[in-house]
Structure formats: C-alpha cells, structure tokens
Coordinates of C-alpha atoms in Angstrom, one line a residue:
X500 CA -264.9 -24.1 5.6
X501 CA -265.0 -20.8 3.4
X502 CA -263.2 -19.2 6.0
X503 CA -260.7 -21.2 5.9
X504 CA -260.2 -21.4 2.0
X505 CA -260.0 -17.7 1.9
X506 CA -256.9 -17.5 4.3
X507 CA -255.7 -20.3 2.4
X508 CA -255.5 -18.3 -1.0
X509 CA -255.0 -14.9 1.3
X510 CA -251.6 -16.6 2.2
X511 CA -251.0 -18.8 -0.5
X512 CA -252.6 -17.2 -3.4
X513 CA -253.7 -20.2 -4.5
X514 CA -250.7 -22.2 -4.4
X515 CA -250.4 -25.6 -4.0
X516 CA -246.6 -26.4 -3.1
X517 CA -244.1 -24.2 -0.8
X518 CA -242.9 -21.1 -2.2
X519 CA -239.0 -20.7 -3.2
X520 CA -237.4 -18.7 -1.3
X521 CA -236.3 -14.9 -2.7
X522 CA -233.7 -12.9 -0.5
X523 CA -235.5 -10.4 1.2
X524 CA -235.4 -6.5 0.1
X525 CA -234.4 -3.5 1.9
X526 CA -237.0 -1.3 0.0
X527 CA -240.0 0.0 1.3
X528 CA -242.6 -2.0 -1.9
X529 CA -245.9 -0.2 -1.4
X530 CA -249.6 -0.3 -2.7
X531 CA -251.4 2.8 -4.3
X532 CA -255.0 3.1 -4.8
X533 CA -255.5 5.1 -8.0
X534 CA -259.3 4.4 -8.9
X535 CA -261.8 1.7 -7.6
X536 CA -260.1 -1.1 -8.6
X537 CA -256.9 0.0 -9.8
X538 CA -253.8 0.1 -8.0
X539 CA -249.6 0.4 -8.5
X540 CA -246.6 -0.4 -7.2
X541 CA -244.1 2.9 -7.1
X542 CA -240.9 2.1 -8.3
X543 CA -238.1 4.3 -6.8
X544 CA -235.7 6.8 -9.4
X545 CA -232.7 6.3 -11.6
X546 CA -230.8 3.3 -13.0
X547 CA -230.8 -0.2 -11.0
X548 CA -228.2 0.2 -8.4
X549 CA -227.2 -1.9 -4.9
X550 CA -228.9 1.2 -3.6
X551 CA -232.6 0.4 -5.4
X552 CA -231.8 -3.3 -5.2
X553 CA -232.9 -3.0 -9.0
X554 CA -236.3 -1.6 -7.5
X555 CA -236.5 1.5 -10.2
X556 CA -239.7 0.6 -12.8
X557 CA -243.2 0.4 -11.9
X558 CA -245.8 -2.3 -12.0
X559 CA -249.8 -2.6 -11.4
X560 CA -252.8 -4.4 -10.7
X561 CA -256.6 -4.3 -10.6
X562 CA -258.6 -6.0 -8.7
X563 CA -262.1 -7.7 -10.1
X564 CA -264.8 -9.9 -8.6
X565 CA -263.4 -12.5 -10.5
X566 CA -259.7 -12.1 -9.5
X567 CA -256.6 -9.9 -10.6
X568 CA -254.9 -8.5 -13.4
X569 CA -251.2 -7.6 -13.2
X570 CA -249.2 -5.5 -15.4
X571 CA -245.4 -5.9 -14.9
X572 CA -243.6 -8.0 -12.3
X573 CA -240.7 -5.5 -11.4
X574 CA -237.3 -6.5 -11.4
X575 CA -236.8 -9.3 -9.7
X576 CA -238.3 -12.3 -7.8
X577 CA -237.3 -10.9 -4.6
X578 CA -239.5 -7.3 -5.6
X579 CA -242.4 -9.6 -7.2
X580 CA -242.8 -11.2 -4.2
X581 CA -243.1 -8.3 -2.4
X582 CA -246.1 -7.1 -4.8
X583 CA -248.0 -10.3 -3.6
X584 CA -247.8 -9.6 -0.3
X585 CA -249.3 -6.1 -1.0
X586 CA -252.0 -7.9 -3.0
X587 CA -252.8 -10.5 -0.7
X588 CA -253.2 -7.9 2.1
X589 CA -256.4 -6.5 -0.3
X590 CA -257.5 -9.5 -1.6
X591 CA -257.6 -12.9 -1.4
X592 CA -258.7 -13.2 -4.6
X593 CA -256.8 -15.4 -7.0
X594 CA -254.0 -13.2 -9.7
X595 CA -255.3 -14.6 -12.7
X596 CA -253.4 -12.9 -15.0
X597 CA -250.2 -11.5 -15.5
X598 CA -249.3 -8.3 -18.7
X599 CA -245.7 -8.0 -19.3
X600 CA -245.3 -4.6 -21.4
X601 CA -242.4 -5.3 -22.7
X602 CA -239.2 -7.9 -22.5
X603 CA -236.7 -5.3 -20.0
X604 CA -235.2 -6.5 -17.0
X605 CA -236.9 -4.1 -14.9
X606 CA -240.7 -5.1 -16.0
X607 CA -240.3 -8.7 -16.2
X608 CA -237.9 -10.3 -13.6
X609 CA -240.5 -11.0 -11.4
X610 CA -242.8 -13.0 -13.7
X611 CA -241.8 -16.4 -12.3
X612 CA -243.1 -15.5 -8.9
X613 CA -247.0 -15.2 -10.3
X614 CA -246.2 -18.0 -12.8
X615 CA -245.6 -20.5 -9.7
X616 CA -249.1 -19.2 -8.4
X617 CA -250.9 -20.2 -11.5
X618 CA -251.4 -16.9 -13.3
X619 CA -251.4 -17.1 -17.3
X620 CA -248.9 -14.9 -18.7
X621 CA -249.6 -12.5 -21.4
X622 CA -247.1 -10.6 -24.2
X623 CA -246.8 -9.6 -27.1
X624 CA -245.4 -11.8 -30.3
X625 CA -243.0 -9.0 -30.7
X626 CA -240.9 -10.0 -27.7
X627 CA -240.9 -13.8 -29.4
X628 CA -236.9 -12.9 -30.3
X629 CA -236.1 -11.5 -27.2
X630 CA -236.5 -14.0 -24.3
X631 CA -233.6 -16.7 -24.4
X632 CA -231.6 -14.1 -26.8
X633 CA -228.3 -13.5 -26.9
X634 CA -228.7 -10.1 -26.0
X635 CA -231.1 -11.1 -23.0
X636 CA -227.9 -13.2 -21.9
X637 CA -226.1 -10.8 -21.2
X638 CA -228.4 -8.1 -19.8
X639 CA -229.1 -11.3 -17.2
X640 CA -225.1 -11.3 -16.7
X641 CA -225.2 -7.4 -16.2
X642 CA -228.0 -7.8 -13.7
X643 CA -226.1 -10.2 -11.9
X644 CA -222.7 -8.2 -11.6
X645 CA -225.1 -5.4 -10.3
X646 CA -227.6 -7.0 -8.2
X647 CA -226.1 -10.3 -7.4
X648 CA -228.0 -10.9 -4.0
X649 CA -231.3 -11.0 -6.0
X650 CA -230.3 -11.8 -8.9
X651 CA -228.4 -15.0 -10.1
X652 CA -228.5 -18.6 -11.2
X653 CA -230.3 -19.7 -8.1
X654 CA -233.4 -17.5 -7.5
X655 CA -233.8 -16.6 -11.4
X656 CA -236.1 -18.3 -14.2
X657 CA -238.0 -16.6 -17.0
X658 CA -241.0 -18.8 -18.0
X659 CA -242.6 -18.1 -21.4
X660 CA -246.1 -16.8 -22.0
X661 CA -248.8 -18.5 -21.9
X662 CA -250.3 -16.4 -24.5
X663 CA -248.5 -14.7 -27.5
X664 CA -250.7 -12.1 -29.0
X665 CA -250.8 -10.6 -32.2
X666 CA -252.6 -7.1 -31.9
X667 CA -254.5 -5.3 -29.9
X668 CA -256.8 -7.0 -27.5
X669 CA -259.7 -6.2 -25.4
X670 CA -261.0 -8.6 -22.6
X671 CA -263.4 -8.7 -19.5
X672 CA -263.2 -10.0 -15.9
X673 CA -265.5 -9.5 -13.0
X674 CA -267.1 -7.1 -15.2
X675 CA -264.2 -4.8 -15.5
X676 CA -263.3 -3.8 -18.9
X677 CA -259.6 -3.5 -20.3
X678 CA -257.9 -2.9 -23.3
X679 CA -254.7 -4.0 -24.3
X680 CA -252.7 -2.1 -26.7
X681 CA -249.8 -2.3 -29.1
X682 CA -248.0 0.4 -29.4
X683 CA -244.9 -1.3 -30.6
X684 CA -242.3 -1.0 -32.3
X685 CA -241.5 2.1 -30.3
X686 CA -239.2 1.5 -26.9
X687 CA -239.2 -2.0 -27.5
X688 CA -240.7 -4.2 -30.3
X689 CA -243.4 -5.8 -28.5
X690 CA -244.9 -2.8 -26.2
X691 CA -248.1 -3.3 -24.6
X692 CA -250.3 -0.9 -23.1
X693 CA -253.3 -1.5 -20.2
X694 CA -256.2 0.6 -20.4
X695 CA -258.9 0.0 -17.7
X696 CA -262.3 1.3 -18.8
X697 CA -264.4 1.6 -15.9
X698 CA -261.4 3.6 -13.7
X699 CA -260.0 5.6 -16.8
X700 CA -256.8 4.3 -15.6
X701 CA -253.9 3.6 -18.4
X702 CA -250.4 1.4 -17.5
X703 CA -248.1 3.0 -20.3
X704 CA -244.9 1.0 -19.6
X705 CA -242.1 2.4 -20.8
X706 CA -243.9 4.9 -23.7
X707 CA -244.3 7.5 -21.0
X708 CA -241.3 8.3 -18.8
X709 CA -242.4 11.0 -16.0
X710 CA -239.9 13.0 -14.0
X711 CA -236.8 11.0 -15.0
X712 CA -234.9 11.0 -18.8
X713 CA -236.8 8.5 -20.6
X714 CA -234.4 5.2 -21.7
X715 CA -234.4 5.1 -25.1
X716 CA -231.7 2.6 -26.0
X717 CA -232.5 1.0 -29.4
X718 CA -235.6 2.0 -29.8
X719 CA -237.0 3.5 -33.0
X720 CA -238.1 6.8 -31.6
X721 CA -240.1 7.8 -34.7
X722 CA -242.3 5.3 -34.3
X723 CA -242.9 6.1 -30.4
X724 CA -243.9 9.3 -31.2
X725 CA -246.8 7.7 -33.3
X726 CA -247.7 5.3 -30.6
X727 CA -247.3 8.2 -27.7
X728 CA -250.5 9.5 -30.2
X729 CA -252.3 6.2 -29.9
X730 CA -252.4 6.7 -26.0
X731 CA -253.5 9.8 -25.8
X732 CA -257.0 8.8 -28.3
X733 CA -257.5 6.6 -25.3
X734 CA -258.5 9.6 -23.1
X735 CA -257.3 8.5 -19.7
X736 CA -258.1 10.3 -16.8
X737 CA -254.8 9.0 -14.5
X738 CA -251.9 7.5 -16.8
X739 CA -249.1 5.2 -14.8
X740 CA -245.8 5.4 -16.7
X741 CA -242.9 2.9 -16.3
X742 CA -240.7 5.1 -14.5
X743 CA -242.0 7.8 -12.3
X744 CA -245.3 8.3 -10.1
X745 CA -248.7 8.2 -11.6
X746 CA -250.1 11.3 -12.8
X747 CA -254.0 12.5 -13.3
X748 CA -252.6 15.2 -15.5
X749 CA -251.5 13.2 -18.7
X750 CA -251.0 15.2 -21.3
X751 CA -247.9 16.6 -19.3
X752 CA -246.4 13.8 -19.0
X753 CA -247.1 12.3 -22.6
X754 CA -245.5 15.6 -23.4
X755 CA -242.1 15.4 -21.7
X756 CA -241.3 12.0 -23.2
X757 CA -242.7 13.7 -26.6
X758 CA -240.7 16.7 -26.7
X759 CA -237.1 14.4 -25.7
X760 CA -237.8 12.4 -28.3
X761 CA -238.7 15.2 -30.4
X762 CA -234.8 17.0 -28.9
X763 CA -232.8 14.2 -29.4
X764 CA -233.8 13.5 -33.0
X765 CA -233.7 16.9 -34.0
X766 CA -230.5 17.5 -32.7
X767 CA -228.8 14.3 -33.5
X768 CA -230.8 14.2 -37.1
X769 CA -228.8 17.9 -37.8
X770 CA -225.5 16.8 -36.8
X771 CA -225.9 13.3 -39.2
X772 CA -227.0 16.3 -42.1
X773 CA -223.6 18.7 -41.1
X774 CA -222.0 15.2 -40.9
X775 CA -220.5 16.1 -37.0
X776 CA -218.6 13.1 -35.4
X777 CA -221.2 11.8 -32.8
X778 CA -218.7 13.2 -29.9
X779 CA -218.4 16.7 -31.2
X780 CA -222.4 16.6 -31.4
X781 CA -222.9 15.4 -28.2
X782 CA -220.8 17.8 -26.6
X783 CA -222.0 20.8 -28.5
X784 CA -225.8 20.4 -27.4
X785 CA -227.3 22.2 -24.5
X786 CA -228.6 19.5 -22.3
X787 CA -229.6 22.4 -19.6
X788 CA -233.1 21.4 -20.0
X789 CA -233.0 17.1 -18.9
X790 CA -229.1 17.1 -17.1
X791 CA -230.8 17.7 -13.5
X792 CA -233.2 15.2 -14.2
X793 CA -232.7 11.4 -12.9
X794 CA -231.2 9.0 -15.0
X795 CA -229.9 12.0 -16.8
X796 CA -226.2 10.4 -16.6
X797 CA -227.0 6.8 -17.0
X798 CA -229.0 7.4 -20.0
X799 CA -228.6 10.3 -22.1
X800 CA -225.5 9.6 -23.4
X801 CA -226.6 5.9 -24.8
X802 CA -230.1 7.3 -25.9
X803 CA -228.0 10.2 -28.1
X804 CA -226.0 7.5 -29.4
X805 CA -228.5 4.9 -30.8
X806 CA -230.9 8.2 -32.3
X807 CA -227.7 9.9 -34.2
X808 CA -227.4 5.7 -35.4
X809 CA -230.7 5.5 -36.6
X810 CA -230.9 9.4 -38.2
X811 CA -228.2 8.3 -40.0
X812 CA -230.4 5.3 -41.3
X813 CA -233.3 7.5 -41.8
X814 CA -231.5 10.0 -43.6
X815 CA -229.7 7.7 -45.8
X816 CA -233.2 6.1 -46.5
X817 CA -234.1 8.8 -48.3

C-alpha cells in the first residue's frame, strides 16, 4: 500500500483531479543540484521571445523530509509544469510551498500549476497592487502577442496568495532552515529573497542579474543598491540570481548589478544636473562596457529612461 501511495504523489503530486492540459515546450527545462537539498531550474538568456517560449528567468526548490519549497514558477504554465516533472523525478514528496519573488511575468506565470497541486502560496504585501492591475493587464496582453501558444485566455489563471506577508520571515521544514527576505522596494515593490541555512544557498530574484543587463524598468535603483547590501550580510556560499546561472562566487555577481546601477545613475543623474534632453544623454554615453552583454538591446534603453525619470525626482527633491 505505501508503494503504491508514493507513485501516486510521484505522478500526481498529490493531486486529486486530472491535470489541465499546458501546450508542450520545445525547451530543454532541467534540474541542478547546487547543495544537499537545494536545487534550480536554469532559465535560458535575453528577453522572452518565440525562440525561449518565454523560458528566460530562473526558478528553485529544496527539498525537506517534510516536502518542498519553491521559489518562482517561471513564465508560464506550460514551463511550470515542466519544473514538476523535474521534481517529481527526485521526489515524491509533496510541494508544500510555493515563494514568488516578486509579481513579473517571468517569475510567476507558472504559479497556478503548484496552486492546483495544493501548495500555499507565499508573497509579499508589496505586490497587493500589482496582481489584477491595470498595468498587469496589459503585460498579460503583451505576453500574449509574444507567446500566444502558451500564453492566453485558455491555459492562463493567476490565483492569489495564500499568505500576504509583511516583513521578513524565517520558517522551518523537515528541519531545514530558511529565511525570507525583503529587500523591496528595489526591482519591484514587493521583492523577496530565499536564504537556505543549512546549504548556504540564496534565491536573489531579480536583485542580482548575472551575465545579462539587469532589467531595471521602474524600479527605484537607490534603494536596490541598499537591499543588494542586505544580501550580501547574509554570507551565502552559492547565490541563484533571476537571470543568469548560479554562481559560488557572489560577490562578483552582487557586484555587476551594483556597479550598473551605480553607471546608469551616475550618468543619467549628470545629464538631469547639465539638464541634457534624455536622447542626447543616452547617445553620448559609452555603453562599451554592457552593449555585448544579453538583453543589452531590449533593456538598456528602457532602464536609462526610467533612472534619468527618477534622478530628475531625486534631484528636484532636494
């Protein structure tokens, strides 16, 4: 009889009904050990494109005696249910909860698929504003016009939380020890970092970009640079950033998103000063050391753009 209840949640994960069914993916999904109990899903580079099928963040879970953590769902159901299958083939052990960083496409498209198999869903109160949004709307609409295969009216739900929190947060399961972090308002409002004690492990989400141009968009870069120094008083032995593979040399990559940051405000804060039309700027700075980089060209542009916005708040502040 146990036998047969562990390939019941081995193939089911617990579920009790028939799972929807999510257009397959061309991308190769894979599993990577990174410490005893932690693994992550490697997301490919760049933008979401046909080419990625949207498959361009990273997500990760650890696995306890008493069941699994998840941190991110990737970027669609179709991905998410991909990460299951990698999860299932190391455990049969039942994905009891689900960490979405932060409230963009690319993190938490997949959360319905874990959702349907019972997991609670944590976020932070800081994302409260953005699911059901207008501006939500229409990244969904974008995402659609992109990826329309696995993305659309048919396969797509986003499910609430089942837990709002406030702060930070530190929990247990199966004896494993993890620490959730705030480190919002930085990328997004409502950022969450995972820190797993016993493997020295730490999920970033989108704080730490490695190998690609971060994606700023509207996010108040001053105050990343403050969380970036939250992370690093966590002394992790192997970070896993959103974008980008997982490193066991931090401090490098903590560093690259640092000194962009650090760039694009100092050069966008002295135009706003010399009052230099945003194009003029733009044009005029040497970009020689990120324009090779991925994501270079889908991002850099917008990411100039909102920082020369908000020096010109800052600066006006004062």
């Amino acid at each position: 009889m146990r036998a047969l209840i562990s390939l019941f949640l081995f193939l089911f994960g617990g579920a009790t009904f028939a799972a929807p069914f999510y257009p397959p993916v061309n991308v190769m999904v894979r599993a990577e050990k990174l410490a005893p109990h932690s693994y992550y899903i490697p997301g490919m580079a760049g933008a979401a494109s046909t080419g990625n099928e949207g498959f361009m963040s990273n997500a990760g879970f650890v696995i306890t005696p008493a069941g699994v953590v998840v941190f991110d769902t990737l970027g669609s159901p179709s991905l998410a249910q991909e990460m299951v299958k990698r999860i299932r083939e190391l455990t049969p052990l039942p994905i009891k909860r689900v960490i979405v960083s932060h409230y963009h496409a690319d993190h938490y498209y997949g959360v319905q698929v874990f959702k349907d198999l019972g997991a609670e869903i944590w976020a932070h109160e800081g994302g409260k504003g953005v699911v059901g949004s207008e501006m939500a709307k229409l990244r969904f609409e974008q995402r659609k016009q992109i990826l329309g295969t696995w993305i659309n009216d048919q396969t797509q739900r986003f499910p609430a939380p089942d837990l709002w929190l406030s702060g930070d947060t530190d929990f247990e399961l199966g004896g494993v020890h993890f620490r959730l972090r705030h480190v919002g308002p930085a990328h997004s409002d409502e950022d969450l970092a995972l820190f797993v004690a016993e493997d020295g492990v730490l999920f970033t989400g989108d704080l730490v970009f490695k190998g690609r141009v971060p994606y700023v968009g509207d996010a108040d870069s001053k105050l990343w640079l403050k969380a970036l120094e939250k992370l690093i008083k966590l002394q992790p032995k192997i970070i896993v950033p959103g974008h980008g593979g997982a490193s066991s040399t931090p401090m490098q990559d903590l560093t690259l998103t640092r000194d962009y940051l650090v760039f694009l405000r100092s050069e966008m804060g002295k135009a706003v000063t010399e009052m230099i039309p945003f194009d003029d700027a733009y044009d005029k700075t040497n970009w020689s050391s990120y324009e090779k980089m991925p994501a270079f060209h889908e991002a850099n542009r917008r990411n100039a753009y909102s920082t020369y916005l908000l020096m010109e708040r800052e600066i006006h502040r004062k």
